[in-house]
PDB file of C-alpha atoms in Angstrom:
ATOM      1  CA  ASP M   1     -43.992  -3.475-107.789  1.00 64.00           C
ATOM      2  CA  TYR M   2     -44.432  -6.605-109.905  1.00 74.00           C
ATOM      3  CA  ILE M   3     -44.260  -8.775-106.774  1.00 78.00           C
ATOM      4  CA  PHE M   4     -47.122  -6.860-105.185  1.00 76.00           C
ATOM      5  CA  CYS M   5     -49.091  -7.119-108.427  1.00 81.00           C
ATOM      6  CA  GLU M   6     -48.519 -10.881-108.441  1.00 81.00           C
ATOM      7  CA  LEU M   7     -49.599 -11.131-104.810  1.00 84.00           C
ATOM      8  CA  LYS M   8     -52.806  -9.304-105.667  1.00 85.00           C
ATOM      9  CA  ASP M   9     -53.545 -11.036-108.985  1.00 83.00           C
ATOM     10  CA  LYS M  10     -52.519 -14.590-108.102  1.00 84.00           C
ATOM     11  CA  TYR M  11     -53.020 -14.752-104.318  1.00 83.00           C
ATOM     12  CA  GLY M  12     -55.635 -12.053-103.648  1.00 82.00           C
ATOM     13  CA  ILE M  13     -53.375 -10.185-101.190  1.00 85.00           C
ATOM     14  CA  TYR M  14     -53.612  -6.391-101.349  1.00 85.00           C
ATOM     15  CA  ASP M  15     -53.067  -3.182 -99.339  1.00 86.00           C
ATOM     16  CA  VAL M  16     -49.864  -4.600 -97.886  1.00 86.00           C
ATOM     17  CA  PHE M  17     -47.982  -2.836 -95.089  1.00 89.00           C
ATOM     18  CA  ASN M  18     -45.379  -3.388 -92.349  1.00 88.00           C
ATOM     19  CA  PRO M  19     -42.888  -5.323 -94.529  1.00 91.00           C
ATOM     20  CA  SER M  20     -39.547  -6.788 -93.561  1.00 94.00           C
ATOM     21  CA  PHE M  21     -37.159  -8.821 -95.677  1.00 95.00           C
ATOM     22  CA  CYS M  22     -33.907 -10.718 -95.648  1.00 96.00           C
ATOM     23  CA  ILE M  23     -31.896 -12.708 -98.189  1.00 96.00           C
ATOM     24  CA  LEU M  24     -30.223 -16.083 -97.728  1.00 96.00           C
ATOM     25  CA  ASP M  25     -28.812 -18.320-100.469  1.00 95.00           C
ATOM     26  CA  ASN M  26     -30.336 -16.116-103.197  1.00 95.00           C
ATOM     27  CA  ILE M  27     -33.832 -16.531-101.747  1.00 95.00           C
ATOM     28  CA  ILE M  28     -35.641 -13.384-100.659  1.00 95.00           C
ATOM     29  CA  TYR M  29     -37.886 -13.793 -97.621  1.00 96.00           C
ATOM     30  CA  ILE M  30     -40.509 -11.079 -97.113  1.00 94.00           C
ATOM     31  CA  THR M  31     -42.967 -10.803 -94.262  1.00 94.00           C
ATOM     32  CA  LEU M  32     -45.834  -8.370 -94.486  1.00 91.00           C
ATOM     33  CA  ARG M  33     -49.327  -7.695 -93.354  1.00 89.00           C
ATOM     34  CA  GLY M  34     -52.156  -7.185 -95.763  1.00 88.00           C
ATOM     35  CA  PHE M  35     -55.720  -7.895 -96.670  1.00 85.00           C
ATOM     36  CA  SER M  36     -56.931 -10.897 -98.607  1.00 83.00           C
ATOM     37  CA  ASP M  37     -59.894 -11.618-100.833  1.00 80.00           C
ATOM     38  CA  LYS M  38     -60.653 -14.421 -98.337  1.00 78.00           C
ATOM     39  CA  SER M  39     -60.721 -12.258 -95.182  1.00 75.00           C
ATOM     40  CA  ASN M  40     -62.096  -8.868 -94.213  1.00 75.00           C
ATOM     41  CA  HIS M  41     -59.256  -8.097 -91.778  1.00 78.00           C
ATOM     42  CA  ASN M  42     -55.488  -7.914 -92.220  1.00 84.00           C
ATOM     43  CA  GLN M  43     -53.370 -11.017 -91.943  1.00 89.00           C
ATOM     44  CA  SER M  44     -49.656 -11.776 -91.738  1.00 91.00           C
ATOM     45  CA  TRP M  45     -47.850 -13.382 -94.664  1.00 89.00           C
ATOM     46  CA  LEU M  46     -44.481 -14.898 -95.553  1.00 93.00           C
ATOM     47  CA  VAL M  47     -43.468 -14.606 -99.209  1.00 92.00           C
ATOM     48  CA  LYS M  48     -40.442 -16.379-100.683  1.00 94.00           C
ATOM     49  CA  ILE M  49     -38.951 -15.140-103.934  1.00 93.00           C
ATOM     50  CA  THR M  50     -36.663 -17.447-105.883  1.00 93.00           C
ATOM     51  CA  ASN M  51     -35.079 -16.476-109.205  1.00 92.00           C
ATOM     52  CA  GLY M  52     -37.087 -13.243-109.249  1.00 87.00           C
ATOM     53  CA  LYS M  53     -40.467 -14.977-108.937  1.00 89.00           C
ATOM     54  CA  VAL M  54     -42.807 -15.632-106.044  1.00 90.00           C
ATOM     55  CA  SER M  55     -42.125 -19.268-105.162  1.00 92.00           C
ATOM     56  CA  GLU M  56     -44.125 -19.626-101.952  1.00 92.00           C
ATOM     57  CA  VAL M  57     -46.774 -17.683-100.047  1.00 91.00           C
ATOM     58  CA  LEU M  58     -47.705 -18.727 -96.515  1.00 91.00           C
ATOM     59  CA  ASN M  59     -50.546 -17.254 -94.504  1.00 89.00           C
ATOM     60  CA  LEU M  60     -48.762 -16.941 -91.166  1.00 90.00           C
ATOM     61  CA  SER M  61     -51.979 -15.871 -89.435  1.00 90.00           C
ATOM     62  CA  ILE M  62     -53.572 -19.247 -90.117  1.00 87.00           C
ATOM     63  CA  LEU M  63     -50.467 -21.444 -90.012  1.00 88.00           C
ATOM     64  CA  LEU M  64     -49.130 -20.094 -86.718  1.00 88.00           C
ATOM     65  CA  TYR M  65     -52.547 -19.775 -85.098  1.00 85.00           C
ATOM     66  CA  ASN M  66     -52.868 -23.538 -85.535  1.00 84.00           C
ATOM     67  CA  LEU M  67     -49.577 -23.932 -83.614  1.00 84.00           C
ATOM     68  CA  ILE M  68     -49.831 -21.276 -80.863  1.00 77.00           C
ATOM     69  CA  TYR M  69     -53.604 -20.605 -80.740  1.00 78.00           C
ATOM     70  CA  ASP M  70     -53.102 -16.854 -80.784  1.00 83.00           C
ATOM     71  CA  LYS M  71     -53.034 -14.093 -83.377  1.00 85.00           C
ATOM     72  CA  VAL M  72     -49.923 -13.119 -85.335  1.00 89.00           C
ATOM     73  CA  ALA M  73     -48.890  -9.479 -85.688  1.00 88.00           C
ATOM     74  CA  ASP M  74     -45.810  -7.571 -86.839  1.00 91.00           C
ATOM     75  CA  PRO M  75     -43.864 -10.495 -88.366  1.00 94.00           C
ATOM     76  CA  LYS M  76     -40.185  -9.779 -88.998  1.00 96.00           C
ATOM     77  CA  VAL M  77     -37.538 -11.960 -90.651  1.00 95.00           C
ATOM     78  CA  PHE M  78     -33.778 -11.874 -90.191  1.00 95.00           C
ATOM     79  CA  VAL M  79     -30.719 -13.977 -90.947  1.00 95.00           C
ATOM     80  CA  ALA M  80     -28.445 -15.212 -88.174  1.00 93.00           C
ATOM     81  CA  ASN M  81     -25.967 -18.088 -88.040  1.00 91.00           C
ATOM     82  CA  GLY M  82     -26.766 -18.968 -91.660  1.00 92.00           C
ATOM     83  CA  LYS M  83     -30.482 -19.489 -90.937  1.00 94.00           C
ATOM     84  CA  VAL M  84     -33.653 -17.466 -91.451  1.00 96.00           C
ATOM     85  CA  PHE M  85     -35.617 -16.615 -88.324  1.00 95.00           C
ATOM     86  CA  LEU M  86     -39.105 -15.217 -87.855  1.00 95.00           C
ATOM     87  CA  THR M  87     -40.193 -13.159 -84.889  1.00 94.00           C
ATOM     88  CA  PHE M  88     -43.697 -11.879 -84.240  1.00 92.00           C
ATOM     89  CA  ASN M  89     -45.940 -10.709 -81.455  1.00 89.00           C
ATOM     90  CA  THR M  90     -49.591 -11.325 -80.726  1.00 88.00           C
ATOM     91  CA  GLY M  91     -50.673  -7.710 -81.123  1.00 82.00           C
ATOM     92  CA  TRP M  92     -52.641  -5.483 -78.824  1.00 80.00           C
ATOM     93  CA  SER M  93     -54.007  -7.052 -75.664  1.00 76.00           C
ATOM     94  CA  GLU M  94     -55.858  -5.846 -72.580  1.00 80.00           C
ATOM     95  CA  THR M  95     -53.449  -7.873 -70.475  1.00 80.00           C
ATOM     96  CA  TYR M  96     -50.095  -8.846 -71.995  1.00 83.00           C
ATOM     97  CA  ASN M  97     -49.204  -9.768 -75.537  1.00 85.00           C
ATOM     98  CA  LYS M  98     -46.600 -12.409 -76.348  1.00 90.00           C
ATOM     99  CA  ILE M  99     -43.446 -12.440 -78.453  1.00 92.00           C
ATOM    100  CA  TYR M 100     -42.304 -15.515 -80.383  1.00 94.00           C
ATOM    101  CA  LEU M 101     -39.194 -16.603 -82.259  1.00 95.00           C
ATOM    102  CA  CYS M 102     -38.756 -19.517 -84.657  1.00 94.00           C
ATOM    103  CA  GLU M 103     -36.485 -20.726 -87.425  1.00 93.00           C
ATOM    104  CA  ILE M 104     -38.184 -20.903 -90.828  1.00 91.00           C
ATOM    105  CA  ASN M 105     -35.644 -22.597 -93.105  1.00 79.00           C
ATOM    106  CA  ASN M 106     -37.486 -25.420 -94.894  1.00 78.00           C
ATOM    107  CA  GLY M 107     -40.635 -25.028 -92.834  1.00 80.00           C
ATOM    108  CA  ILE M 108     -41.345 -23.686 -89.395  1.00 84.00           C
ATOM    109  CA  LYS M 109     -39.113 -25.170 -86.718  1.00 79.00           C
ATOM    110  CA  SER M 110     -39.768 -25.073 -82.982  1.00 85.00           C
ATOM    111  CA  ILE M 111     -41.591 -21.947 -81.902  1.00 92.00           C
ATOM    112  CA  PHE M 112     -40.354 -20.388 -78.674  1.00 95.00           C
ATOM    113  CA  GLU M 113     -42.263 -17.858 -76.603  1.00 95.00           C
ATOM    114  CA  CYS M 114     -39.879 -15.133 -75.421  1.00 95.00           C
ATOM    115  CA  LYS M 115     -40.399 -14.055 -71.815  1.00 95.00           C
ATOM    116  CA  PHE M 116     -38.940 -11.181 -69.810  1.00 92.00           C
ATOM    117  CA  ARG M 117     -40.217 -10.648 -66.271  1.00 90.00           C
ATOM    118  CA  SER M 118     -39.706  -6.851 -66.361  1.00 85.00           C
ATOM    119  CA  ARG M 119     -41.513  -6.428 -69.643  1.00 80.00           C
ATOM    120  CA  GLN M 120     -44.083  -3.836 -70.577  1.00 75.00           C
ATOM    121  CA  ARG M 121     -47.723  -4.753 -71.119  1.00 71.00           C
ATOM    122  CA  ILE M 122     -47.409  -4.530 -74.911  1.00 73.00           C
ATOM    123  CA  GLU M 123     -44.082  -5.638 -76.396  1.00 72.00           C
ATOM    124  CA  LYS M 124     -42.969  -5.308 -80.013  1.00 76.00           C
ATOM    125  CA  ASN M 125     -39.936  -5.539 -82.214  1.00 78.00           C
ATOM    126  CA  TRP M 126     -37.157  -6.965 -80.091  1.00 89.00           C
ATOM    127  CA  ALA M 127     -34.008  -7.174 -82.243  1.00 92.00           C
ATOM    128  CA  PHE M 128     -32.678 -10.709 -81.732  1.00 94.00           C
ATOM    129  CA  PHE M 129     -29.070 -11.691 -82.353  1.00 94.00           C
ATOM    130  CA  PHE M 130     -26.646 -14.460 -81.491  1.00 93.00           C
ATOM    131  CA  LYS M 131     -23.179 -14.034 -80.018  1.00 92.00           C
ATOM    132  CA  GLY M 132     -20.760 -16.622 -78.652  1.00 90.00           C
ATOM    133  CA  GLY M 133     -23.365 -19.376 -78.784  1.00 90.00           C
ATOM    134  CA  GLY M 134     -25.929 -17.344 -76.830  1.00 94.00           C
ATOM    135  CA  ILE M 135     -29.153 -15.622 -77.830  1.00 95.00           C
ATOM    136  CA  PHE M 136     -29.654 -11.933 -77.110  1.00 95.00           C
ATOM    137  CA  ALA M 137     -32.200  -9.228 -77.844  1.00 94.00           C
ATOM    138  CA  LEU M 138     -31.759  -5.498 -78.176  1.00 92.00           C
ATOM    139  CA  TYR M 139     -34.666  -4.454 -75.991  1.00 89.00           C
ATOM    140  CA  SER M 140     -34.374  -0.693 -75.776  1.00 85.00           C
ATOM    141  CA  LEU M 141     -32.358   2.141 -77.273  1.00 83.00           C
ATOM    142  CA  SER M 142     -33.757   5.069 -75.292  1.00 79.00           C
ATOM    143  CA  LYS M 143     -32.424   3.424 -72.147  1.00 82.00           C
ATOM    144  CA  PHE M 144     -29.904   1.058 -73.719  1.00 85.00           C
ATOM    145  CA  VAL M 145     -30.857  -2.493 -72.703  1.00 88.00           C
ATOM    146  CA  ILE M 146     -29.737  -5.850 -74.070  1.00 92.00           C
ATOM    147  CA  LEU M 147     -31.330  -9.065 -72.847  1.00 94.00           C
ATOM    148  CA  GLU M 148     -29.737 -12.504 -72.740  1.00 96.00           C
ATOM    149  CA  GLY M 149     -31.914 -15.569 -73.184  1.00 97.00           C
ATOM    150  CA  LYS M 150     -31.820 -19.069 -71.773  1.00 97.00           C
ATOM    151  CA  TYR M 151     -33.684 -21.802 -73.642  1.00 96.00           C
ATOM    152  CA  ASP M 152     -36.233 -23.943 -71.835  1.00 96.00           C
ATOM    153  CA  TYR M 153     -36.665 -26.600 -74.541  1.00 94.00           C
ATOM    154  CA  LEU M 154     -39.212 -28.623 -72.574  1.00 95.00           C
ATOM    155  CA  ASN M 155     -41.646 -25.698 -72.321  1.00 95.00           C
ATOM    156  CA  LYS M 156     -40.626 -24.082 -75.639  1.00 95.00           C
ATOM    157  CA  VAL M 157     -39.746 -20.811 -73.900  1.00 96.00           C
ATOM    158  CA  ILE M 158     -36.730 -18.515 -73.966  1.00 96.00           C
ATOM    159  CA  ASN M 159     -36.419 -16.695 -70.635  1.00 97.00           C
ATOM    160  CA  PHE M 160     -34.641 -13.349 -70.952  1.00 95.00           C
ATOM    161  CA  ASP M 161     -32.876 -11.265 -68.321  1.00 94.00           C
ATOM    162  CA  VAL M 162     -31.047  -7.945 -68.556  1.00 91.00           C
ATOM    163  CA  VAL M 163     -27.384  -8.496 -69.330  1.00 89.00           C
ATOM    164  CA  ILE M 164     -26.400  -5.038 -70.586  1.00 78.00           C
ATOM    165  CA  HIS M 165     -27.856  -1.702 -69.615  1.00 66.00           C
ATOM    166  CA  GLU M 166     -26.730   1.829 -70.279  1.00 59.00           C
ATOM    167  CA  ILE M 167     -24.155   1.742 -67.503  1.00 53.00           C
ATOM    168  CA  ASN M 168     -22.169  -1.143 -68.995  1.00 52.00           C
ATOM    169  CA  TYR M 169     -23.061  -0.988 -72.706  1.00 52.00           C
ATOM    170  CA  LYS M 170     -19.378  -0.730 -73.660  1.00 55.00           C
ATOM    171  CA  ALA M 171     -19.109  -4.509 -73.225  1.00 55.00           C
ATOM    172  CA  PHE M 172     -20.931  -4.793 -76.567  1.00 55.00           C
ATOM    173  CA  ALA M 173     -19.266  -1.787 -78.233  1.00 55.00           C
ATOM    174  CA  GLY M 174     -18.558  -2.437 -81.890  1.00 56.00           C
ATOM    175  CA  LEU M 175     -21.153  -5.198 -82.167  1.00 56.00           C
ATOM    176  CA  THR M 176     -22.937  -5.199 -85.506  1.00 52.00           C
ATOM    177  CA  ILE M 177     -26.491  -6.455 -85.328  1.00 50.00           C
TER     178      ILE M 177
END
């Protein structure tokens, strides 16, 4: 609770929701959405906690908008391969929203748009993971689907295709994500 009090008192962030967190090297990374004294609509935030105190607060809505020129919704953080990653989508859209992935250790590294040709109109919450040097995403549980990605570094895109579906899910049996 003290962290949320500090966010409100020191940074003007309140009514927070949709949190995610991970820990790497004794630093807690929290993403959340919330309102700010400086805005009348919710924004996305990254909060770093070091030694039990808020050490950094980044307004992802502003920072990432300046890099991708689109809104930031549903930010999630996770640790993989000894690094902290951020994934987010661009929220509701009349056409198609977008999903992004980037590394956030010591600043935001290259941001990749994640594409899947058989996607739904609105996509959210892919569970990314790395295995054997490749990048994958758990796409669906109701019809078990895992996607495998191929980096296009020139265009800053990761193109995903189905690699596992419910018929052959045993290939990944025992995998811990």
